[in-house]
DNA sequence: ATTTCAATAAATGTCGACATTTACTTAAAA
DNA sequence: TTTTAAGTAAATGTCGACATTTATTGAAAT
């Protein structure tokens, strides 16, 4: 009989998800110390699995660990979020070009469905933003469509969590005008045409625009620390 | 009194380095299982720090961990090494362009010293390869010079270990003809001129050439598994 | 001989306790 | 009052043992 998904994940991986979400939402705030003794009491687990979860979150860039001092949630500075977006631009533009070569037609269909939903949402809520989940789904579909596991891991496991944290905790960082939808359409068009160079350029510009918006809004509105 | 570097690192971080090196050199071969019970006896440590080290190596892409089954050293396939080089091209070209903007003159001097040493080595050992350490030092200097900690971490902590493993275990993957030295000079020239676009292009091409060499040699010589 | 199943052995996951280092508090001295 | 230092409290690092799951072995049945 074939093996199905395990009913009980390991405690360590449960803790990883729990803490990750708590960090993204800000329930555990930036810069906060993750005290092992306190958390183990609060969550009613021993320190072993907790330490493993913390090591994993370290690998996801969500936590910084100093030997003999403990672990702290990363602090999102203006500098850091711009560095993240520079990195994202480099990786995701490559993912876009690879997606144009490697995506299945089913995956391209999925992109169309997501764009249509985004378009519908914009029409019905005039001038509204693209819902964060729909935007993530769009980008994740392309990233997975690149069929490059290394880029996929770097983006989804190590950058997107930080981006989600940033967006979740800073309203002004939420997506994005009608421009984004237009740019999404341009990207899908390029992928559909199997034009990897165009996909690379349109994706690069899409991320660069997002970076510019962040930089602009941050300078005027709220100088992050 | 100011705090100096600690005399005794934590056991867990010692183990991380030890295992990392053993994996890179192939002392622990690709695909091998990292049995906790066996390793804890061999290295005479308890399983706690060992498990933490394994989690860290997981974050460095050197190990794959399956719950309830244990950890195995990554297997380097033809597909994987090419994916790594595609990722490296995207990241390091960006690092090159940022280095042209952000490197200090001291760092640029360091690049010159490295190139001169490489040049001297080539003259004295006719047609020899650039020593691996010198090549790594060159690229690391540029990557750090980008002043982008996110890119730096992605490259040095998550890609270069895999590249070192690949090179160490496959002689045919060792660097590189006189071409590499010429390309190094082109990159330094661009950085020196603070020409970020040129630095991006020359770096991109340098990595792309390395990728092509690997692909070519792999097809004729030894089809990796 | 091959397959299936039960029993056993071994490995990973988890826990609690001890050791050592760091942080804090309090008292003494300047 | 401020600073320094000793002593105490707390936190991280490490260890060994138990629990549960997975892998292996061997015997029985087809």
GROMACS .gro file of C-alpha atoms (C1' of nucleotides) in nm:
model
  510
    1UNK     CA    1   0.000   0.000   0.000
    2UNK     CA    2   0.136   0.340  -0.095
    3UNK     CA    3   0.249   0.575   0.175
    4UNK     CA    4   0.031   0.881   0.227
    5UNK     CA    5   0.118   1.205   0.399
    6UNK     CA    6   0.197   1.144   0.766
    7UNK     CA    7  -0.083   1.224   1.009
    8UNK     CA    8   0.148   1.365   1.270
    9UNK     CA    9   0.424   1.593   1.159
   10UNK     CA   10   0.719   1.605   1.387
   11UNK     CA   11   0.693   1.849   1.675
   12UNK     CA   12   1.001   2.029   1.554
   13UNK     CA   13   0.849   2.105   1.215
   14UNK     CA   14   0.522   2.213   1.376
   15UNK     CA   15   0.716   2.458   1.588
   16UNK     CA   16   0.897   2.586   1.282
   17UNK     CA   17   0.569   2.673   1.112
   18UNK     CA   18   0.418   2.821   1.427
   19UNK     CA   19   0.714   3.044   1.498
   20UNK     CA   20   0.752   3.141   1.134
   21UNK     CA   21   0.394   3.263   1.117
   22UNK     CA   22   0.424   3.441   1.450
   23UNK     CA   23   0.728   3.624   1.321
   24UNK     CA   24   0.572   3.715   0.986
   25UNK     CA   25   0.262   3.858   1.150
   26UNK     CA   26   0.462   4.044   1.410
   27UNK     CA   27   0.307   3.852   1.696
   28UNK     CA   28   0.669   3.803   1.788
   29UNK     CA   29   0.801   4.147   1.703
   30UNK     CA   30   1.116   4.235   1.517
   31UNK     CA   31   1.427   4.233   1.730
   32UNK     CA   32   1.255   4.032   2.001
   33UNK     CA   33   1.454   3.766   2.174
   34UNK     CA   34   1.337   3.409   2.137
   35UNK     CA   35   1.402   3.285   2.488
   36UNK     CA   36   1.417   2.908   2.485
   37UNK     CA   37   1.313   2.866   2.846
   38UNK     CA   38   1.018   3.103   2.815
   39UNK     CA   39   0.896   2.962   2.483
   40UNK     CA   40   0.928   2.605   2.602
   41UNK     CA   41   0.698   2.687   2.893
   42UNK     CA   42   0.454   2.889   2.685
   43UNK     CA   43   0.425   2.625   2.412
   44UNK     CA   44   0.461   2.335   2.655
   45UNK     CA   45   0.741   2.159   2.472
   46UNK     CA   46   1.093   2.069   2.566
   47UNK     CA   47   1.383   2.278   2.449
   48UNK     CA   48   1.519   2.020   2.207
   49UNK     CA   49   1.266   2.052   1.925
   50UNK     CA   50   1.247   2.424   1.996
   51UNK     CA   51   1.617   2.469   1.933
   52UNK     CA   52   1.589   2.276   1.609
   53UNK     CA   53   1.305   2.497   1.493
   54UNK     CA   54   1.513   2.803   1.573
   55UNK     CA   55   1.804   2.664   1.370
   56UNK     CA   56   1.569   2.614   1.076
   57UNK     CA   57   1.433   2.966   1.103
   58UNK     CA   58   1.792   3.083   1.107
   59UNK     CA   59   1.833   2.912   0.771
   60UNK     CA   60   1.529   3.104   0.648
   61UNK     CA   61   1.688   3.437   0.738
   62UNK     CA   62   1.411   3.512   0.987
   63UNK     CA   63   1.631   3.481   1.293
   64UNK     CA   64   1.983   3.576   1.389
   65UNK     CA   65   2.158   3.360   1.639
   66UNK     CA   66   2.455   3.464   1.851
   67UNK     CA   67   2.634   3.183   2.036
   68UNK     CA   68   2.596   3.199   2.411
   69UNK     CA   69   2.347   3.481   2.373
   70UNK     CA   70   2.048   3.337   2.199
   71UNK     CA   71   1.831   3.411   1.900
   72UNK     CA   72   1.659   3.730   1.794
   73UNK     CA   73   1.404   3.806   1.527
   74UNK     CA   74   1.558   3.990   1.234
   75UNK     CA   75   1.507   4.365   1.234
   76UNK     CA   76   1.379   4.500   0.907
   77UNK     CA   77   1.572   4.815   0.825
   78UNK     CA   78   1.531   5.032   0.519
   79UNK     CA   79   1.869   4.907   0.406
   80UNK     CA   80   1.773   4.541   0.446
   81UNK     CA   81   1.445   4.555   0.256
   82UNK     CA   82   1.616   4.727  -0.037
   83UNK     CA   83   1.890   4.463  -0.036
   84UNK     CA   84   1.620   4.197  -0.037
   85UNK     CA   85   1.456   4.355  -0.338
   86UNK     CA   86   1.786   4.380  -0.524
   87UNK     CA   87   1.838   4.011  -0.462
   88UNK     CA   88   1.482   3.932  -0.558
   89UNK     CA   89   1.522   4.123  -0.884
   90UNK     CA   90   1.828   3.918  -0.976
   91UNK     CA   91   1.672   3.584  -0.889
   92UNK     CA   92   1.318   3.635  -1.007
   93UNK     CA   93   1.415   3.783  -1.342
   94UNK     CA   94   1.614   3.465  -1.402
   95UNK     CA   95   1.320   3.259  -1.283
   96UNK     CA   96   1.100   3.444  -1.531
   97UNK     CA   97   1.330   3.371  -1.822
   98UNK     CA   98   1.352   3.005  -1.725
   99UNK     CA   99   0.977   2.986  -1.679
  100UNK     CA  100   0.932   3.099  -2.038
  101UNK     CA  101   1.134   2.796  -2.140
  102UNK     CA  102   1.012   2.538  -1.893
  103UNK     CA  103   0.656   2.609  -1.781
  104UNK     CA  104   0.387   2.360  -1.872
  105UNK     CA  105   0.075   2.480  -2.045
  106UNK     CA  106  -0.121   2.382  -1.737
  107UNK     CA  107   0.091   2.617  -1.532
  108UNK     CA  108   0.040   2.894  -1.785
  109UNK     CA  109  -0.334   2.835  -1.762
  110UNK     CA  110  -0.301   2.878  -1.388
  111UNK     CA  111  -0.135   3.216  -1.446
  112UNK     CA  112  -0.430   3.321  -1.659
  113UNK     CA  113  -0.676   3.218  -1.392
  114UNK     CA  114  -0.489   3.419  -1.132
  115UNK     CA  115  -0.471   3.725  -1.354
  116UNK     CA  116  -0.841   3.702  -1.439
  117UNK     CA  117  -0.924   3.684  -1.070
  118UNK     CA  118  -0.704   3.984  -1.003
  119UNK     CA  119  -0.866   4.172  -1.288
  120UNK     CA  120  -1.214   4.087  -1.162
  121UNK     CA  121  -1.118   4.200  -0.814
  122UNK     CA  122  -0.992   4.531  -0.946
  123UNK     CA  123  -1.310   4.595  -1.143
  124UNK     CA  124  -1.539   4.515  -0.853
  125UNK     CA  125  -1.347   4.704  -0.586
  126UNK     CA  126  -1.261   5.014  -0.780
  127UNK     CA  127  -0.893   5.100  -0.757
  128UNK     CA  128  -0.830   4.838  -0.497
  129UNK     CA  129  -0.506   4.661  -0.438
  130UNK     CA  130  -0.428   4.313  -0.558
  131UNK     CA  131  -0.487   4.081  -0.261
  132UNK     CA  132  -0.156   3.973  -0.117
  133UNK     CA  133  -0.237   3.600  -0.143
  134UNK     CA  134  -0.323   3.629  -0.511
  135UNK     CA  135  -0.003   3.821  -0.578
  136UNK     CA  136   0.207   3.562  -0.396
  137UNK     CA  137   0.034   3.282  -0.584
  138UNK     CA  138   0.115   3.449  -0.913
  139UNK     CA  139   0.483   3.486  -0.837
  140UNK     CA  140   0.512   3.141  -0.681
  141UNK     CA  141   0.361   2.982  -0.990
  142UNK     CA  142   0.625   3.142  -1.209
  143UNK     CA  143   0.906   3.058  -0.970
  144UNK     CA  144   0.806   2.693  -0.955
  145UNK     CA  145   0.755   2.700  -1.329
  146UNK     CA  146   1.121   2.785  -1.375
  147UNK     CA  147   1.191   2.423  -1.273
  148UNK     CA  148   1.505   2.544  -1.100
  149UNK     CA  149   1.499   2.409  -0.744
  150UNK     CA  150   1.791   2.623  -0.633
  151UNK     CA  151   1.628   2.949  -0.733
  152UNK     CA  152   1.298   2.825  -0.598
  153UNK     CA  153   1.446   2.757  -0.260
  154UNK     CA  154   1.636   3.084  -0.245
  155UNK     CA  155   1.325   3.282  -0.326
  156UNK     CA  156   1.045   3.096  -0.152
  157UNK     CA  157   1.233   2.974   0.151
  158UNK     CA  158   1.472   3.257   0.217
  159UNK     CA  159   1.337   3.579   0.066
  160UNK     CA  160   0.960   3.559   0.051
  161UNK     CA  161   0.920   3.506   0.424
  162UNK     CA  162   1.107   3.829   0.484
  163UNK     CA  163   0.901   4.007   0.220
  164UNK     CA  164   0.580   3.878   0.372
  165UNK     CA  165   0.695   3.997   0.713
  166UNK     CA  166   0.770   4.339   0.571
  167UNK     CA  167   0.439   4.369   0.390
  168UNK     CA  168   0.235   4.234   0.676
  169UNK     CA  169   0.376   4.481   0.922
  170UNK     CA  170   0.386   4.789   0.699
  171UNK     CA  171   0.056   4.880   0.539
  172UNK     CA  172   0.222   5.121   0.299
  173UNK     CA  173   0.415   4.826   0.152
  174UNK     CA  174   0.101   4.647   0.041
  175UNK     CA  175   0.058   4.602  -0.328
  176UNK     CA  176   0.005   4.799  -0.572
  177UNK     CA  177  -0.174   5.001  -0.831
  178UNK     CA  178  -0.328   4.893  -1.159
  179UNK     CA  179   0.027   4.906  -1.286
  180UNK     CA  180   0.102   4.574  -1.122
  181UNK     CA  181  -0.179   4.403  -1.305
  182UNK     CA  182  -0.056   4.540  -1.636
  183UNK     CA  183   0.293   4.418  -1.559
  184UNK     CA  184   0.159   4.076  -1.463
  185UNK     CA  185  -0.007   4.060  -1.804
  186UNK     CA  186   0.316   4.153  -1.977
  187UNK     CA  187   0.501   3.878  -1.796
  188UNK     CA  188   0.241   3.616  -1.882
  189UNK     CA  189   0.243   3.727  -2.242
  190UNK     CA  190   0.619   3.681  -2.262
  191UNK     CA  191   0.602   3.338  -2.101
  192UNK     CA  192   0.319   3.237  -2.329
  193UNK     CA  193   0.526   3.337  -2.632
  194UNK     CA  194   0.815   3.133  -2.487
  195UNK     CA  195   1.018   3.453  -2.517
  196UNK     CA  196   1.268   3.410  -2.237
  197UNK     CA  197   1.443   3.742  -2.294
  198UNK     CA  198   1.120   3.937  -2.277
  199UNK     CA  199   1.014   3.743  -1.971
  200UNK     CA  200   1.342   3.828  -1.804
  201UNK     CA  201   1.305   4.199  -1.881
  202UNK     CA  202   0.940   4.233  -1.786
  203UNK     CA  203   0.996   4.045  -1.461
  204UNK     CA  204   1.301   4.251  -1.378
  205UNK     CA  205   1.112   4.572  -1.433
  206UNK     CA  206   0.818   4.452  -1.227
  207UNK     CA  207   1.038   4.389  -0.925
  208UNK     CA  208   1.238   4.707  -0.981
  209UNK     CA  209   0.917   4.909  -0.980
  210UNK     CA  210   0.810   4.752  -0.654
  211UNK     CA  211   1.150   4.840  -0.509
  212UNK     CA  212   1.116   5.200  -0.625
  213UNK     CA  213   0.771   5.233  -0.471
  214UNK     CA  214   0.903   5.108  -0.140
  215UNK     CA  215   1.197   5.343  -0.150
  216UNK     CA  216   0.980   5.641  -0.237
  217UNK     CA  217   0.712   5.577   0.024
  218UNK     CA  218   0.966   5.507   0.291
  219UNK     CA  219   1.154   5.827   0.239
  220UNK     CA  220   0.849   6.049   0.280
  221UNK     CA  221   0.626   5.858   0.518
  222UNK     CA  222   0.787   5.651   0.784
  223UNK     CA  223   1.163   5.630   0.809
  224UNK     CA  224   1.197   5.272   0.931
  225UNK     CA  225   1.398   5.298   1.250
  226UNK     CA  226   3.811   4.541   2.829
  227UNK     CA  227   3.685   4.467   2.483
  228UNK     CA  228   3.554   4.124   2.402
  229UNK     CA  229   3.778   3.917   2.179
  230UNK     CA  230   3.691   3.610   1.982
  231UNK     CA  231   3.581   3.329   2.214
  232UNK     CA  232   3.843   3.066   2.287
  233UNK     CA  233   3.596   2.782   2.274
  234UNK     CA  234   3.339   2.782   2.001
  235UNK     CA  235   3.028   2.589   2.079
  236UNK     CA  236   3.046   2.219   2.007
  237UNK     CA  237   2.755   2.250   1.769
  238UNK     CA  238   2.936   2.504   1.549
  239UNK     CA  239   3.253   2.295   1.556
  240UNK     CA  240   3.055   2.001   1.433
  241UNK     CA  241   2.901   2.213   1.160
  242UNK     CA  242   3.244   2.304   1.025
  243UNK     CA  243   3.378   1.952   1.059
  244UNK     CA  244   3.086   1.794   0.878
  245UNK     CA  245   3.077   2.066   0.614
  246UNK     CA  246   3.441   2.005   0.525
  247UNK     CA  247   3.395   1.629   0.529
  248UNK     CA  248   3.109   1.666   0.284
  249UNK     CA  249   3.292   1.906   0.055
  250UNK     CA  250   3.595   1.681   0.030
  251UNK     CA  251   3.384   1.371  -0.020
  252UNK     CA  252   3.510   1.208   0.298
  253UNK     CA  253   3.140   1.168   0.360
  254UNK     CA  254   3.030   1.081   0.008
  255UNK     CA  255   2.731   1.213  -0.182
  256UNK     CA  256   2.407   1.041  -0.099
  257UNK     CA  257   2.552   0.894   0.221
  258UNK     CA  258   2.330   0.879   0.523
  259UNK     CA  259   2.435   1.082   0.826
  260UNK     CA  260   2.341   0.839   1.098
  261UNK     CA  261   2.310   1.026   1.426
  262UNK     CA  262   2.387   0.730   1.645
  263UNK     CA  263   2.691   0.628   1.445
  264UNK     CA  264   2.832   0.981   1.414
  265UNK     CA  265   2.777   1.054   1.781
  266UNK     CA  266   2.988   0.750   1.867
  267UNK     CA  267   3.256   0.823   1.609
  268UNK     CA  268   3.294   1.188   1.707
  269UNK     CA  269   3.228   1.118   2.075
  270UNK     CA  270   2.957   1.377   2.121
  271UNK     CA  271   2.595   1.355   2.220
  272UNK     CA  272   2.322   1.366   1.960
  273UNK     CA  273   2.192   1.711   2.059
  274UNK     CA  274   2.467   1.929   1.910
  275UNK     CA  275   2.495   1.685   1.623
  276UNK     CA  276   2.133   1.733   1.528
  277UNK     CA  277   2.176   2.109   1.540
  278UNK     CA  278   2.476   2.090   1.310
  279UNK     CA  279   2.275   1.879   1.069
  280UNK     CA  280   1.995   2.138   1.071
  281UNK     CA  281   2.247   2.408   0.987
  282UNK     CA  282   2.395   2.206   0.702
  283UNK     CA  283   2.042   2.160   0.579
  284UNK     CA  284   2.017   2.539   0.562
  285UNK     CA  285   2.337   2.541   0.356
  286UNK     CA  286   2.186   2.305   0.099
  287UNK     CA  287   2.448   2.040   0.173
  288UNK     CA  288   2.206   1.797   0.332
  289UNK     CA  289   1.853   1.683   0.271
  290UNK     CA  290   1.651   1.576   0.569
  291UNK     CA  291   1.345   1.354   0.560
  292UNK     CA  292   1.142   1.336   0.882
  293UNK     CA  293   1.153   0.998   1.054
  294UNK     CA  294   1.414   0.884   0.808
  295UNK     CA  295   1.721   1.094   0.869
  296UNK     CA  296   1.960   1.311   0.674
  297UNK     CA  297   2.153   1.239   0.356
  298UNK     CA  298   2.428   1.426   0.178
  299UNK     CA  299   2.303   1.598  -0.134
  300UNK     CA  300   2.368   1.415  -0.459
  301UNK     CA  301   2.526   1.630  -0.727
  302UNK     CA  302   2.355   1.558  -1.055
  303UNK     CA  303   2.425   1.718  -1.389
  304UNK     CA  304   2.092   1.893  -1.358
  305UNK     CA  305   2.169   2.031  -1.013
  306UNK     CA  306   2.511   2.174  -1.093
  307UNK     CA  307   2.369   2.355  -1.396
  308UNK     CA  308   2.085   2.493  -1.186
  309UNK     CA  309   2.341   2.612  -0.935
  310UNK     CA  310   2.535   2.793  -1.205
  311UNK     CA  311   2.220   2.957  -1.342
  312UNK     CA  312   2.150   3.083  -0.993
  313UNK     CA  313   2.507   3.191  -0.945
  314UNK     CA  314   2.498   3.384  -1.270
  315UNK     CA  315   2.191   3.577  -1.159
  316UNK     CA  316   2.327   3.656  -0.814
  317UNK     CA  317   2.689   3.719  -0.889
  318UNK     CA  318   2.625   3.946  -1.187
  319UNK     CA  319   2.416   4.159  -0.955
  320UNK     CA  320   2.692   4.144  -0.695
  321UNK     CA  321   2.938   4.261  -0.959
  322UNK     CA  322   2.728   4.560  -1.054
  323UNK     CA  323   2.682   4.654  -0.688
  324UNK     CA  324   3.051   4.608  -0.622
  325UNK     CA  325   3.126   4.865  -0.890
  326UNK     CA  326   2.920   5.111  -0.689
  327UNK     CA  327   3.013   5.014  -0.336
  328UNK     CA  328   3.361   4.867  -0.319
  329UNK     CA  329   3.626   5.055  -0.127
  330UNK     CA  330   3.957   5.135  -0.292
  331UNK     CA  331   4.125   4.904  -0.043
  332UNK     CA  332   3.908   4.621  -0.165
  333UNK     CA  333   3.988   4.705  -0.526
  334UNK     CA  334   4.358   4.696  -0.435
  335UNK     CA  335   4.299   4.351  -0.297
  336UNK     CA  336   4.152   4.245  -0.631
  337UNK     CA  337   4.466   4.368  -0.804
  338UNK     CA  338   4.687   4.174  -0.568
  339UNK     CA  339   4.490   3.858  -0.632
  340UNK     CA  340   4.502   3.903  -1.008
  341UNK     CA  341   4.875   3.972  -1.001
  342UNK     CA  342   4.932   3.655  -0.803
  343UNK     CA  343   4.719   3.461  -1.048
  344UNK     CA  344   4.910   3.612  -1.338
  345UNK     CA  345   5.243   3.526  -1.178
  346UNK     CA  346   5.128   3.173  -1.114
  347UNK     CA  347   5.024   3.131  -1.476
  348UNK     CA  348   5.361   3.259  -1.605
  349UNK     CA  349   5.562   3.034  -1.378
  350UNK     CA  350   5.360   2.717  -1.429
  351UNK     CA  351   5.300   2.737  -1.799
  352UNK     CA  352   4.936   2.690  -1.887
  353UNK     CA  353   4.841   2.594  -1.537
  354UNK     CA  354   4.507   2.646  -1.379
  355UNK     CA  355   4.425   2.925  -1.139
  356UNK     CA  356   4.454   2.775  -0.790
  357UNK     CA  357   4.109   2.714  -0.648
  358UNK     CA  358   4.176   2.916  -0.331
  359UNK     CA  359   4.287   3.219  -0.527
  360UNK     CA  360   3.984   3.199  -0.750
  361UNK     CA  361   3.749   3.174  -0.451
  362UNK     CA  362   3.924   3.467  -0.284
  363UNK     CA  363   3.873   3.679  -0.594
  364UNK     CA  364   3.503   3.609  -0.616
  365UNK     CA  365   3.449   3.641  -0.242
  366UNK     CA  366   3.614   3.982  -0.242
  367UNK     CA  367   3.375   4.107  -0.506
  368UNK     CA  368   3.074   3.950  -0.339
  369UNK     CA  369   3.157   4.110  -0.005
  370UNK     CA  370   3.234   4.432  -0.188
  371UNK     CA  371   2.876   4.447  -0.309
  372UNK     CA  372   2.784   4.534   0.050
  373UNK     CA  373   2.464   4.338   0.004
  374UNK     CA  374   2.439   4.094   0.295
  375UNK     CA  375   2.149   3.905   0.141
  376UNK     CA  376   2.332   3.827  -0.181
  377UNK     CA  377   2.647   3.755   0.015
  378UNK     CA  378   2.472   3.500   0.228
  379UNK     CA  379   2.295   3.335  -0.065
  380UNK     CA  380   2.620   3.297  -0.254
  381UNK     CA  381   2.879   3.224   0.012
  382UNK     CA  382   2.665   3.027   0.252
  383UNK     CA  383   2.434   2.842   0.018
  384UNK     CA  384   2.591   2.811  -0.326
  385UNK     CA  385   2.967   2.818  -0.288
  386UNK     CA  386   2.977   2.516  -0.059
  387UNK     CA  387   2.800   2.315  -0.325
  388UNK     CA  388   3.032   2.449  -0.594
  389UNK     CA  389   3.336   2.364  -0.383
  390UNK     CA  390   3.201   2.014  -0.332
  391UNK     CA  391   3.151   1.975  -0.704
  392UNK     CA  392   3.495   2.105  -0.794
  393UNK     CA  393   3.671   1.912  -0.523
  394UNK     CA  394   3.523   1.583  -0.631
  395UNK     CA  395   3.542   1.626  -1.007
  396UNK     CA  396   3.885   1.709  -1.140
  397UNK     CA  397   3.749   1.810  -1.476
  398UNK     CA  398   3.556   2.087  -1.305
  399UNK     CA  399   3.868   2.260  -1.180
  400UNK     CA  400   3.933   2.603  -1.314
  401UNK     CA  401   4.012   2.721  -1.603
  402UNK     CA  402   4.218   2.840  -1.889
  403UNK     CA  403   4.391   3.173  -1.941
  404UNK     CA  404   4.049   3.293  -2.042
  405UNK     CA  405   3.949   3.312  -1.677
  406UNK     CA  406   4.234   3.545  -1.597
  407UNK     CA  407   4.143   3.772  -1.885
  408UNK     CA  408   3.784   3.779  -1.765
  409UNK     CA  409   3.897   3.856  -1.413
  410UNK     CA  410   4.087   4.154  -1.549
  411UNK     CA  411   3.781   4.272  -1.738
  412UNK     CA  412   3.571   4.256  -1.423
  413UNK     CA  413   3.825   4.448  -1.217
  414UNK     CA  414   3.854   4.709  -1.489
  415UNK     CA  415   3.479   4.764  -1.485
  416UNK     CA  416   3.470   4.789  -1.107
  417UNK     CA  417   3.762   5.027  -1.109
  418UNK     CA  418   3.582   5.250  -1.355
  419UNK     CA  419   3.275   5.235  -1.129
  420UNK     CA  420   3.090   5.114  -1.438
  421UNK     CA  421   2.819   4.901  -1.282
  422UNK     CA  422   2.662   4.798  -1.613
  423UNK     CA  423   2.990   4.675  -1.752
  424UNK     CA  424   3.068   4.497  -1.427
  425UNK     CA  425   2.732   4.324  -1.444
  426UNK     CA  426   2.789   4.210  -1.803
  427UNK     CA  427   3.148   4.093  -1.760
  428UNK     CA  428   3.061   3.904  -1.444
  429UNK     CA  429   2.760   3.744  -1.605
  430UNK     CA  430   2.963   3.629  -1.899
  431UNK     CA  431   3.239   3.495  -1.675
  432UNK     CA  432   2.995   3.271  -1.490
  433UNK     CA  433   2.813   3.175  -1.807
  434UNK     CA  434   3.141   3.060  -1.961
  435UNK     CA  435   3.218   2.848  -1.659
  436UNK     CA  436   2.873   2.693  -1.690
  437UNK     CA  437   2.929   2.618  -2.058
  438UNK     CA  438   3.264   2.453  -1.986
  439UNK     CA  439   3.104   2.231  -1.727
  440UNK     CA  440   2.820   2.137  -1.958
  441UNK     CA  441   3.056   2.058  -2.244
  442UNK     CA  442   3.300   1.851  -2.043
  443UNK     CA  443   3.028   1.664  -1.870
  444UNK     CA  444   2.858   1.559  -2.190
  445UNK     CA  445   3.170   1.403  -2.340
  446UNK     CA  446   3.363   1.277  -2.041
  447UNK     CA  447   3.176   1.151  -1.743
  448UNK     CA  448   2.798   1.156  -1.739
  449UNK     CA  449   2.742   1.223  -1.369
  450UNK     CA  450   2.531   0.934  -1.253
  451DA     C1'  451   1.164  -2.030  -0.430
  452DT     C1'  452   0.880  -1.634  -0.329
  453DT     C1'  453   0.580  -1.374  -0.054
  454DT     C1'  454   0.371  -1.237   0.375
  455DC     C1'  455   0.362  -1.149   0.838
  456DA     C1'  456   0.529  -1.123   1.312
  457DA     C1'  457   0.895  -1.031   1.617
  458DT     C1'  458   1.306  -0.802   1.699
  459DA     C1'  459   1.654  -0.459   1.645
  460DA     C1'  460   1.789  -0.004   1.543
  461DA     C1'  461   1.716   0.472   1.442
  462DT     C1'  462   1.494   0.918   1.496
  463DG     C1'  463   1.207   1.220   1.799
  464DT     C1'  464   1.141   1.398   2.253
  465DC     C1'  465   1.219   1.488   2.728
  466DG     C1'  466   1.435   1.631   3.175
  467DA     C1'  467   1.856   1.731   3.423
  468DC     C1'  468   2.321   1.904   3.474
  469DA     C1'  469   2.719   2.230   3.336
  470DT     C1'  470   2.884   2.649   3.202
  471DT     C1'  471   2.840   3.093   3.054
  472DT     C1'  472   2.599   3.530   3.059
  473DA     C1'  473   2.305   3.874   3.268
  474DC     C1'  474   2.136   4.092   3.670
  475DT     C1'  475   2.118   4.259   4.141
  476DT     C1'  476   2.302   4.436   4.541
  477DA     C1'  477   2.646   4.619   4.820
  478DA     C1'  478   3.068   4.853   4.877
  479DA     C1'  479   3.400   5.201   4.740
  480DA     C1'  480   3.530   5.625   4.512
  481DT     C1'  481   2.569   6.001   4.293
  482DT     C1'  482   2.837   5.716   4.009
  483DT     C1'  483   3.123   5.331   3.945
  484DT     C1'  484   3.305   4.893   4.050
  485DA     C1'  485   3.283   4.432   4.211
  486DA     C1'  486   3.102   4.027   4.416
  487DG     C1'  487   2.737   3.722   4.444
  488DT     C1'  488   2.316   3.550   4.271
  489DA     C1'  489   1.980   3.434   3.924
  490DA     C1'  490   1.876   3.299   3.470
  491DA     C1'  491   1.978   3.145   3.014
  492DT     C1'  492   2.220   2.871   2.672
  493DG     C1'  493   2.498   2.448   2.580
  494DT     C1'  494   2.541   1.963   2.653
  495DC     C1'  495   2.434   1.510   2.799
  496DG     C1'  496   2.193   1.059   2.877
  497DA     C1'  497   1.758   0.814   2.883
  498DC     C1'  498   1.298   0.706   2.724
  499DA     C1'  499   0.926   0.685   2.345
  500DT     C1'  500   0.786   0.603   1.904
  501DT     C1'  501   0.858   0.508   1.449
  502DT     C1'  502   1.111   0.271   1.090
  503DA     C1'  503   1.401  -0.098   0.921
  504DT     C1'  504   1.552  -0.572   0.955
  505DT     C1'  505   1.536  -1.049   1.047
  506DG     C1'  506   1.338  -1.490   1.042
  507DA     C1'  507   0.968  -1.807   1.018
  508DA     C1'  508   0.547  -1.958   0.822
  509DA     C1'  509   0.239  -2.002   0.433
  510DT     C1'  510   0.150  -2.000  -0.056
   0.00000   0.00000   0.00000
